[in-house]
Short mmCIF file of C-alpha atoms and ligand atoms in Angstrom, two decimals:
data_model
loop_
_atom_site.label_atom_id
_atom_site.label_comp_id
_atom_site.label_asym_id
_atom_site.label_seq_id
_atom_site.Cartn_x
_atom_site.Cartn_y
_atom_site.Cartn_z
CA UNK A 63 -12.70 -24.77 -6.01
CA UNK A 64 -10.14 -21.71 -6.31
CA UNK A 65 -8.78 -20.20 -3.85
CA UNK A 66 -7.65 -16.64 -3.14
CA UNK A 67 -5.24 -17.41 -0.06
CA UNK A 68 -1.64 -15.38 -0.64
CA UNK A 69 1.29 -15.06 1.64
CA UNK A 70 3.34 -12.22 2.30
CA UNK A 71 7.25 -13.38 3.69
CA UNK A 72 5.93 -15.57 6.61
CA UNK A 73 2.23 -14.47 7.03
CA UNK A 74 0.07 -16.14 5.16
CA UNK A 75 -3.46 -14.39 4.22
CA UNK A 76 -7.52 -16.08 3.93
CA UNK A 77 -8.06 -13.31 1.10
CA UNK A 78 -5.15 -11.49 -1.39
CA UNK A 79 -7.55 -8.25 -1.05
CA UNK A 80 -6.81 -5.78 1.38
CA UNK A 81 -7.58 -1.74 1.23
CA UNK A 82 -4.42 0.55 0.62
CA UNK A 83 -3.33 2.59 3.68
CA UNK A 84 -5.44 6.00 3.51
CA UNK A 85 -8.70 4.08 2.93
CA UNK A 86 -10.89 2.58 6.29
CA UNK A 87 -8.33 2.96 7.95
CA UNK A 88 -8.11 5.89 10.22
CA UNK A 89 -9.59 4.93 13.84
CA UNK A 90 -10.19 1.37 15.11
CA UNK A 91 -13.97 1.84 14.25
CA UNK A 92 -13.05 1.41 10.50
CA UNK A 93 -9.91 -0.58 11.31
CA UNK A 94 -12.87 -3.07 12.50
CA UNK A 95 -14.78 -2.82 9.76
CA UNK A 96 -11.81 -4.19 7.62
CA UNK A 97 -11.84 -7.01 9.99
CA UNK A 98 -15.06 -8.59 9.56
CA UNK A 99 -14.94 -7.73 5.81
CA UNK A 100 -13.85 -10.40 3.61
CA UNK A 101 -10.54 -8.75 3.26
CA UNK A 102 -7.65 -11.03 4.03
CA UNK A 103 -5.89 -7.91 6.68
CA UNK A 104 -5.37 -4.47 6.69
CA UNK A 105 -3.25 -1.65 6.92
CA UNK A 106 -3.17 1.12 8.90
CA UNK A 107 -3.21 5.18 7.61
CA UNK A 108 0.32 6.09 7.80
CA UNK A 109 1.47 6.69 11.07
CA UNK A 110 3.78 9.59 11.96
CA UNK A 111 5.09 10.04 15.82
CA UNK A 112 2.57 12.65 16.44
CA UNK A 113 -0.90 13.02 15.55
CA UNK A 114 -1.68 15.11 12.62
CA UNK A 115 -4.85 16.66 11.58
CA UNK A 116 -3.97 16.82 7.77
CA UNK A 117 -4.38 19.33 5.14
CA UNK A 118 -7.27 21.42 5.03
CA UNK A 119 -10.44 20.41 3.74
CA UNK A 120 -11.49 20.07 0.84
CA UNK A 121 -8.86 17.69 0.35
CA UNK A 122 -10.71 14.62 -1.58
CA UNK A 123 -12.63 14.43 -4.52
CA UNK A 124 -13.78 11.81 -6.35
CA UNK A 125 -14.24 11.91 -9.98
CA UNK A 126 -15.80 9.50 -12.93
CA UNK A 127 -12.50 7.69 -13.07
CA UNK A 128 -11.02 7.73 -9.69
CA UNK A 129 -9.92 10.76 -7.23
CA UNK A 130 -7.62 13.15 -6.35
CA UNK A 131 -6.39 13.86 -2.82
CA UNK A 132 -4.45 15.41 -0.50
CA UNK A 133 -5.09 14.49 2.53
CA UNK A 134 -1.99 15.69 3.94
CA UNK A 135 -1.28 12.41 6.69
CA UNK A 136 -4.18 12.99 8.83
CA UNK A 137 -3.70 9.93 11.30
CA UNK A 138 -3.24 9.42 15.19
CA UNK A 139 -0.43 8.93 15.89
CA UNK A 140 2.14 5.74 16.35
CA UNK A 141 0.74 4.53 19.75
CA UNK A 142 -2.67 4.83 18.57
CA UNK A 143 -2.05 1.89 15.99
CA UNK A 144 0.51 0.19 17.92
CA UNK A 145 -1.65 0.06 21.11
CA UNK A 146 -4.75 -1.05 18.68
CA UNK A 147 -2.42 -3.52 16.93
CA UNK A 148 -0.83 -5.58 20.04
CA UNK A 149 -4.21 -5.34 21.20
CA UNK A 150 -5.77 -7.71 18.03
CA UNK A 151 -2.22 -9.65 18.32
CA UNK A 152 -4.13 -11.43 21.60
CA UNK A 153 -7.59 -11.24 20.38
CA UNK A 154 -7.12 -12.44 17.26
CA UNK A 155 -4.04 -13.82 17.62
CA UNK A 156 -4.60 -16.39 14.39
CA UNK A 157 -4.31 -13.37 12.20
CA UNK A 158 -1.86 -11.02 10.69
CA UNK A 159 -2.20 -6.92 10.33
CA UNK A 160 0.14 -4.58 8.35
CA UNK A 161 1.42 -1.27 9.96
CA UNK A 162 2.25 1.38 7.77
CA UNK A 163 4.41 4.50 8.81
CA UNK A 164 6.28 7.42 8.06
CA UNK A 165 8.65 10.03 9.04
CA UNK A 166 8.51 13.57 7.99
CA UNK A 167 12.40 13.15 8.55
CA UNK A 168 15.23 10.46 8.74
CA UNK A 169 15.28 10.99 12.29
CA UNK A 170 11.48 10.67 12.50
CA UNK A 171 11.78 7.52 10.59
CA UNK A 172 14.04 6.58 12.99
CA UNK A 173 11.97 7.33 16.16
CA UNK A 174 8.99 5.31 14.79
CA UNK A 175 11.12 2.29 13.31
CA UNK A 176 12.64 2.13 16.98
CA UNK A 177 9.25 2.59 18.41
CA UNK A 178 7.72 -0.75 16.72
CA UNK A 179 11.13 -2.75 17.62
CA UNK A 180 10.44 -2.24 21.45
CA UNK A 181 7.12 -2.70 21.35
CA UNK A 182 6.39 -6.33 20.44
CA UNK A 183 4.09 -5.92 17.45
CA UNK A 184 4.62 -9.00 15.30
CA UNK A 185 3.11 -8.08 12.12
CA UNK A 186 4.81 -6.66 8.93
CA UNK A 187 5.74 -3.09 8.60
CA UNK A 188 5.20 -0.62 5.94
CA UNK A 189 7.30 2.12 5.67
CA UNK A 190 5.79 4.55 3.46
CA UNK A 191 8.40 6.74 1.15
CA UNK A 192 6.03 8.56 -1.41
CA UNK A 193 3.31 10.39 0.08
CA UNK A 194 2.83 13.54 -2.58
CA UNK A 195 0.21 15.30 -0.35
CA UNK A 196 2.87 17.27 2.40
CA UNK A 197 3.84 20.82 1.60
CA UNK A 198 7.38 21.09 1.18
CA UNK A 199 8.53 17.29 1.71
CA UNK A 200 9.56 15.51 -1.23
CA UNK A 201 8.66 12.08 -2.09
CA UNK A 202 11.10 10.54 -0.95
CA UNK A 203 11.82 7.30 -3.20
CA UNK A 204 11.86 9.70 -6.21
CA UNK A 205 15.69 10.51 -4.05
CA UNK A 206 17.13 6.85 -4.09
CA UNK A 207 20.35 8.21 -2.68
CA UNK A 208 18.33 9.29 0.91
CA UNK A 209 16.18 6.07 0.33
CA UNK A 210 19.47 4.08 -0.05
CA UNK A 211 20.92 5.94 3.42
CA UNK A 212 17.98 5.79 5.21
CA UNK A 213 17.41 1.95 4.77
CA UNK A 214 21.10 1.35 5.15
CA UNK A 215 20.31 2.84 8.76
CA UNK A 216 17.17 0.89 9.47
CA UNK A 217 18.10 -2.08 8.49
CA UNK A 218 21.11 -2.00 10.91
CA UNK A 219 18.96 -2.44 13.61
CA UNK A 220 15.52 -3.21 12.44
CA UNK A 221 15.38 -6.99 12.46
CA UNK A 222 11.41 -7.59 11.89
CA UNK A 223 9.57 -7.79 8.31
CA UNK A 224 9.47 -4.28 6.75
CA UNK A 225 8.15 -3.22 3.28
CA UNK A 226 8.29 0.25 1.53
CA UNK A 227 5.32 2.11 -0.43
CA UNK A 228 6.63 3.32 -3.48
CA UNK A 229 5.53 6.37 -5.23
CA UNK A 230 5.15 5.39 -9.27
CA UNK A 231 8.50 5.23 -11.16
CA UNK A 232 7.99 6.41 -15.08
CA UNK A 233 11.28 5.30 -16.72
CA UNK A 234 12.90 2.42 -17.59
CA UNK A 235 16.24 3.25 -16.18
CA UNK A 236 14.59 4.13 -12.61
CA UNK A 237 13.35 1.12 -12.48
CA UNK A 238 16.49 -0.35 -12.93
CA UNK A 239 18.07 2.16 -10.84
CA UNK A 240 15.52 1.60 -8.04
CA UNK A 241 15.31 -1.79 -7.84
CA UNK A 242 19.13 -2.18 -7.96
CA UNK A 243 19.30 -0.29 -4.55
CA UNK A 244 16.34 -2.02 -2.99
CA UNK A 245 17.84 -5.59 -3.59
CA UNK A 246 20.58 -4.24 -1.50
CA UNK A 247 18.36 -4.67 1.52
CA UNK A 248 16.04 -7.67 3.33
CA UNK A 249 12.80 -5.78 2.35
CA UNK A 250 9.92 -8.37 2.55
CA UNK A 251 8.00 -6.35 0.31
CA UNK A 252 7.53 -3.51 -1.82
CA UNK A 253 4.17 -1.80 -2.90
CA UNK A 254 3.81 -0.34 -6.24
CA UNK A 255 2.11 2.26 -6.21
CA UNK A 256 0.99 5.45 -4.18
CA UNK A 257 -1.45 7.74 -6.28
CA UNK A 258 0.48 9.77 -9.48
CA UNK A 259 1.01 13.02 -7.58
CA UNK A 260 0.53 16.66 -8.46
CA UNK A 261 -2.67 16.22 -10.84
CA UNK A 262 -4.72 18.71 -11.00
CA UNK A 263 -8.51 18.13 -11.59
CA UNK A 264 -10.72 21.10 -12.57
CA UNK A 265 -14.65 21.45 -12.43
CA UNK A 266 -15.57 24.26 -14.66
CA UNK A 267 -12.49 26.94 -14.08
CA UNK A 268 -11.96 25.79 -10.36
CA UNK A 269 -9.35 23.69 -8.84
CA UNK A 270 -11.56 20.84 -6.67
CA UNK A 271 -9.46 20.39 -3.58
CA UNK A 272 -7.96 23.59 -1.34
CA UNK A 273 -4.36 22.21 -0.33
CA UNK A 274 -1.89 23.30 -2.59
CA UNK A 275 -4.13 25.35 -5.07
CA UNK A 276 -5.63 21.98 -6.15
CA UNK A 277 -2.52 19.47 -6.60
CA UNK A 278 -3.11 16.34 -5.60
CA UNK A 279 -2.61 12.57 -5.76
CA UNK A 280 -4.36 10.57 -8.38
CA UNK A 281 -5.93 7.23 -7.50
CA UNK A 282 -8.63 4.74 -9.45
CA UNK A 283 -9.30 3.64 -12.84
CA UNK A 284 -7.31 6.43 -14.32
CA UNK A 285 -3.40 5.02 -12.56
CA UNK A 286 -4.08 0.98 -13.73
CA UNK A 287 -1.93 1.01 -16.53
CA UNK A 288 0.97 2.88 -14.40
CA UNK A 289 0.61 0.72 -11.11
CA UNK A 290 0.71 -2.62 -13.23
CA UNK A 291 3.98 -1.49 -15.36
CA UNK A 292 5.29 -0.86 -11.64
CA UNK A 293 4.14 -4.05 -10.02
CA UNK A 294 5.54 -5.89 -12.85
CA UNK A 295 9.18 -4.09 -13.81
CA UNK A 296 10.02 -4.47 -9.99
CA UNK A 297 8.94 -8.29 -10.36
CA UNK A 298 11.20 -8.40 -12.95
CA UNK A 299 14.02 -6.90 -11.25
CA UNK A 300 13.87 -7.56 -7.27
CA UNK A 301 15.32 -10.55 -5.49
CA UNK A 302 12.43 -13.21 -5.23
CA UNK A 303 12.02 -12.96 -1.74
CA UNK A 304 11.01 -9.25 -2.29
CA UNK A 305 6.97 -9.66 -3.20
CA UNK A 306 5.24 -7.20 -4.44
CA UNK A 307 1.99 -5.81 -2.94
CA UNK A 308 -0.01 -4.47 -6.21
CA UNK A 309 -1.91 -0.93 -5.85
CA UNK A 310 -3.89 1.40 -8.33
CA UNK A 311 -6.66 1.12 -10.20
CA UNK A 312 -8.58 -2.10 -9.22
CA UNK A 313 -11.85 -2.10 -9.69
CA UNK A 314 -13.14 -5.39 -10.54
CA UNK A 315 -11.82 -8.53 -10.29
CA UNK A 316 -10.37 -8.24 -14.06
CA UNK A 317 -8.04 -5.72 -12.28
CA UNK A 318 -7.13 -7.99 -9.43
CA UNK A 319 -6.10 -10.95 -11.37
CA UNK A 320 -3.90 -8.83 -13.84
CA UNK A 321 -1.87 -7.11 -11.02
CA UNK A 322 -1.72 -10.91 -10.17
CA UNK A 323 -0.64 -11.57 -13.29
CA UNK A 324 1.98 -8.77 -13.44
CA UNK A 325 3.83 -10.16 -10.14
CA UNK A 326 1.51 -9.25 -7.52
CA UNK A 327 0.91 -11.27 -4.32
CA UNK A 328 -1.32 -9.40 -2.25
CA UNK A 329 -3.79 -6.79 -3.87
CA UNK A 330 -4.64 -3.32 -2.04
CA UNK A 331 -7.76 -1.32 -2.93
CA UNK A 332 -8.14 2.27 -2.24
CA UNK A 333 -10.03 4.32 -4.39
CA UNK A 334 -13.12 1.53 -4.76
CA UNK A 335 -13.39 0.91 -1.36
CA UNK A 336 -13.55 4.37 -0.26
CA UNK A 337 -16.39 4.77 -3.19
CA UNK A 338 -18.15 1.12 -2.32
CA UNK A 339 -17.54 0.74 1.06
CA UNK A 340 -16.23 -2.57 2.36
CA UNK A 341 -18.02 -4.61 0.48
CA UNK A 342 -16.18 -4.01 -2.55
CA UNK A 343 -14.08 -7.18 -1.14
CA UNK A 344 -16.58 -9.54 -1.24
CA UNK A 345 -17.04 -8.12 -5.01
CA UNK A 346 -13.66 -8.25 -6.25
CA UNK A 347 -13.16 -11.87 -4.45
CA UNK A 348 -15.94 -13.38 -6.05
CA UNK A 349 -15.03 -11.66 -9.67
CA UNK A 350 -11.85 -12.57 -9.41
CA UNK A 351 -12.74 -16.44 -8.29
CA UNK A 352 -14.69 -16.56 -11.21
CA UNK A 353 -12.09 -15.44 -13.53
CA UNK A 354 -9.50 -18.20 -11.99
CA UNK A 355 -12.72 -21.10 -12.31
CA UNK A 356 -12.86 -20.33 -16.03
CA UNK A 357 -9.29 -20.83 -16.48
CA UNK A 358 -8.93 -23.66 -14.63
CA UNK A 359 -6.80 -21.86 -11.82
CA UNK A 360 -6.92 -23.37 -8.64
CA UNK A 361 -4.76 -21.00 -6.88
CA UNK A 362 -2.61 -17.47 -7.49
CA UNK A 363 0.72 -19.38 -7.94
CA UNK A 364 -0.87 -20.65 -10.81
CA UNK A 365 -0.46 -17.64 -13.03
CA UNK A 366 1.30 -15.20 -10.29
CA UNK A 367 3.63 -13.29 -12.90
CA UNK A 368 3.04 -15.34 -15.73
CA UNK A 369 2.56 -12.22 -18.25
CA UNK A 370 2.88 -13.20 -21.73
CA UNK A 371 4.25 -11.31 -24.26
CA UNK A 372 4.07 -11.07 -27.97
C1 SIN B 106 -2.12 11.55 2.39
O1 SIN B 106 -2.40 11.40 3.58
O2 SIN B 106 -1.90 12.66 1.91
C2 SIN B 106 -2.07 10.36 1.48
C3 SIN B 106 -1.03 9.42 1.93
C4 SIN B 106 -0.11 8.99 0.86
O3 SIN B 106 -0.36 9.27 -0.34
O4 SIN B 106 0.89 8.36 1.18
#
């Protein structure tokens, strides 16, 4: 019988499926539903110090092969998801839950990394440096100096597991370049990828989405071949105690077992579940399953990164 079970650092998972952060994830209503889906955890929408209503609406749109967005951070706040996630660290204390963050500035950054040190949460951190969506910020891994100073910072007093979203890199030598400053640090994960931003998707000679005249990120079918060349360059490159959480474009559980394949050791979904709901887990798991009982693979570590080439 396969199994799906995964580990991330020191937490170890029932299910390598979780959503990406932006997706079910708002409020504890649909943090719950995550919970009794077959999803192995969650993640929370990015958290910034103070709550933030978001772009204005419309600000998603979903398309034949995916979606663009821009959202914009609409989320409640740190202590909203900090309060919500010390509360499941008694109630549920068996299992583990990701937090993901991030600061409009260093010093916000700094705030909210100092924030989750005092405040006991155990879980894993995600510290998200590429949302596209926020007028006049940069994404900030596409600057790997400020990325290199800012983690120097963090990791000076930030002594719990923390992972960073990355935005997709395009180029061989940022890859290189990128992953040669990242193994400078204890990361216990990266994620690869955030949605490709700045598309623009038109519906007869109209822009679809109001935030900045129609840019936006692009998620689903159409950013699969980008997030797997992501998840597996920075397998390639990173220390081995770096995993790599795959994003982008899974669908099916074809698409889960080649981000697999590429490096991955957890699997987030955003685009499908926000389409499917949560049962897009059950789904993928079972697709997936049967993919590994075919091939006679009893578990991920049997072909985790084992890409072949010609
Ligand atoms: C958003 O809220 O705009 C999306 C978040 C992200 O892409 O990081």
């Amino acid at each position: 019988m396969s199994s799906t079970k995964t580990h991330v650092g020191k937490y170890e998972f029932e299910n390598c499926l979780m959503n990406a952060a932006g997706v079910c994830c708002y409020d504890r209503n649909e943090l719950e539903k995550m919970i009794h889906s077959e999803a192995g955890t969650f993640v929370t929408k990015s958290a910034t110090l103070n709550p933030r209503e978001g772009n204005p609406q419309p600000r998603y749109y979903d398309t034949e092969l995916g979606c663009i967005n821009s959202m914009g951070l609409p989320n409640l706040g740190i202590d909203y998801y900090l309060e919500y996630l010390l509360e499941l660290q008694e109630r549920l204390s068996e299992r583990t839950f990701f937090l993901s963050m991030t600061g409009l500035s260093s010093e916000e950054i700094h705030i909210l990394m100092k924030k989750v040190l005092d405040s006991g949460f155990k879980g894993p951190t995600e510290l998200n440096l590429s949302c596209p969506n926020v007028p006049g910020k940069p994404q900030l891994a596409y600057d790997l100096q400020t990325t290199e100073q800012i983690l120097s910072e963090v990791f000076e007093y930030f002594d719990r597991p923390l992972g960073i979203k990355l935005p997709p890199y395009f180029d061989i030598v940022h890859f290189d370049q990128a992953a040669a400053v990242f193994n400078k640090f204890p990361l216990t994960f990266v994620n690869c990828v955030n949605s490709i931003g700045n598309g623009l998707v038109i519906n007869d000679e109209s822009v679809v989405i109001k935030p900045k005249n129609g840019f936006g990120g692009i998620g689903g079918q159409y950013i699969k071949p980008t997030a797997l060349a992501n998840v597996h360059a920075f397998y390639q490159r990173l220390n081995p105690s770096i995993q790599i959480i795959g994003t982008g474009g899974v669908l099916t559980g074809r698409d889960a077992f080649e981000h697999i394949l590429c490096g991955a050791s957890m699997i987030q979904i955003g685009t499908s579940l926000e389409k499917e709901g949560t049962e897009v887990f059950s789904r993928v798991t079972h697709e997936l399953k049967e993919i590994m009982d075919e091939k006679g693979y009893k578990t991920l570590e049997d072909f985790k990164g084992k890409l072949k080439y010609l």
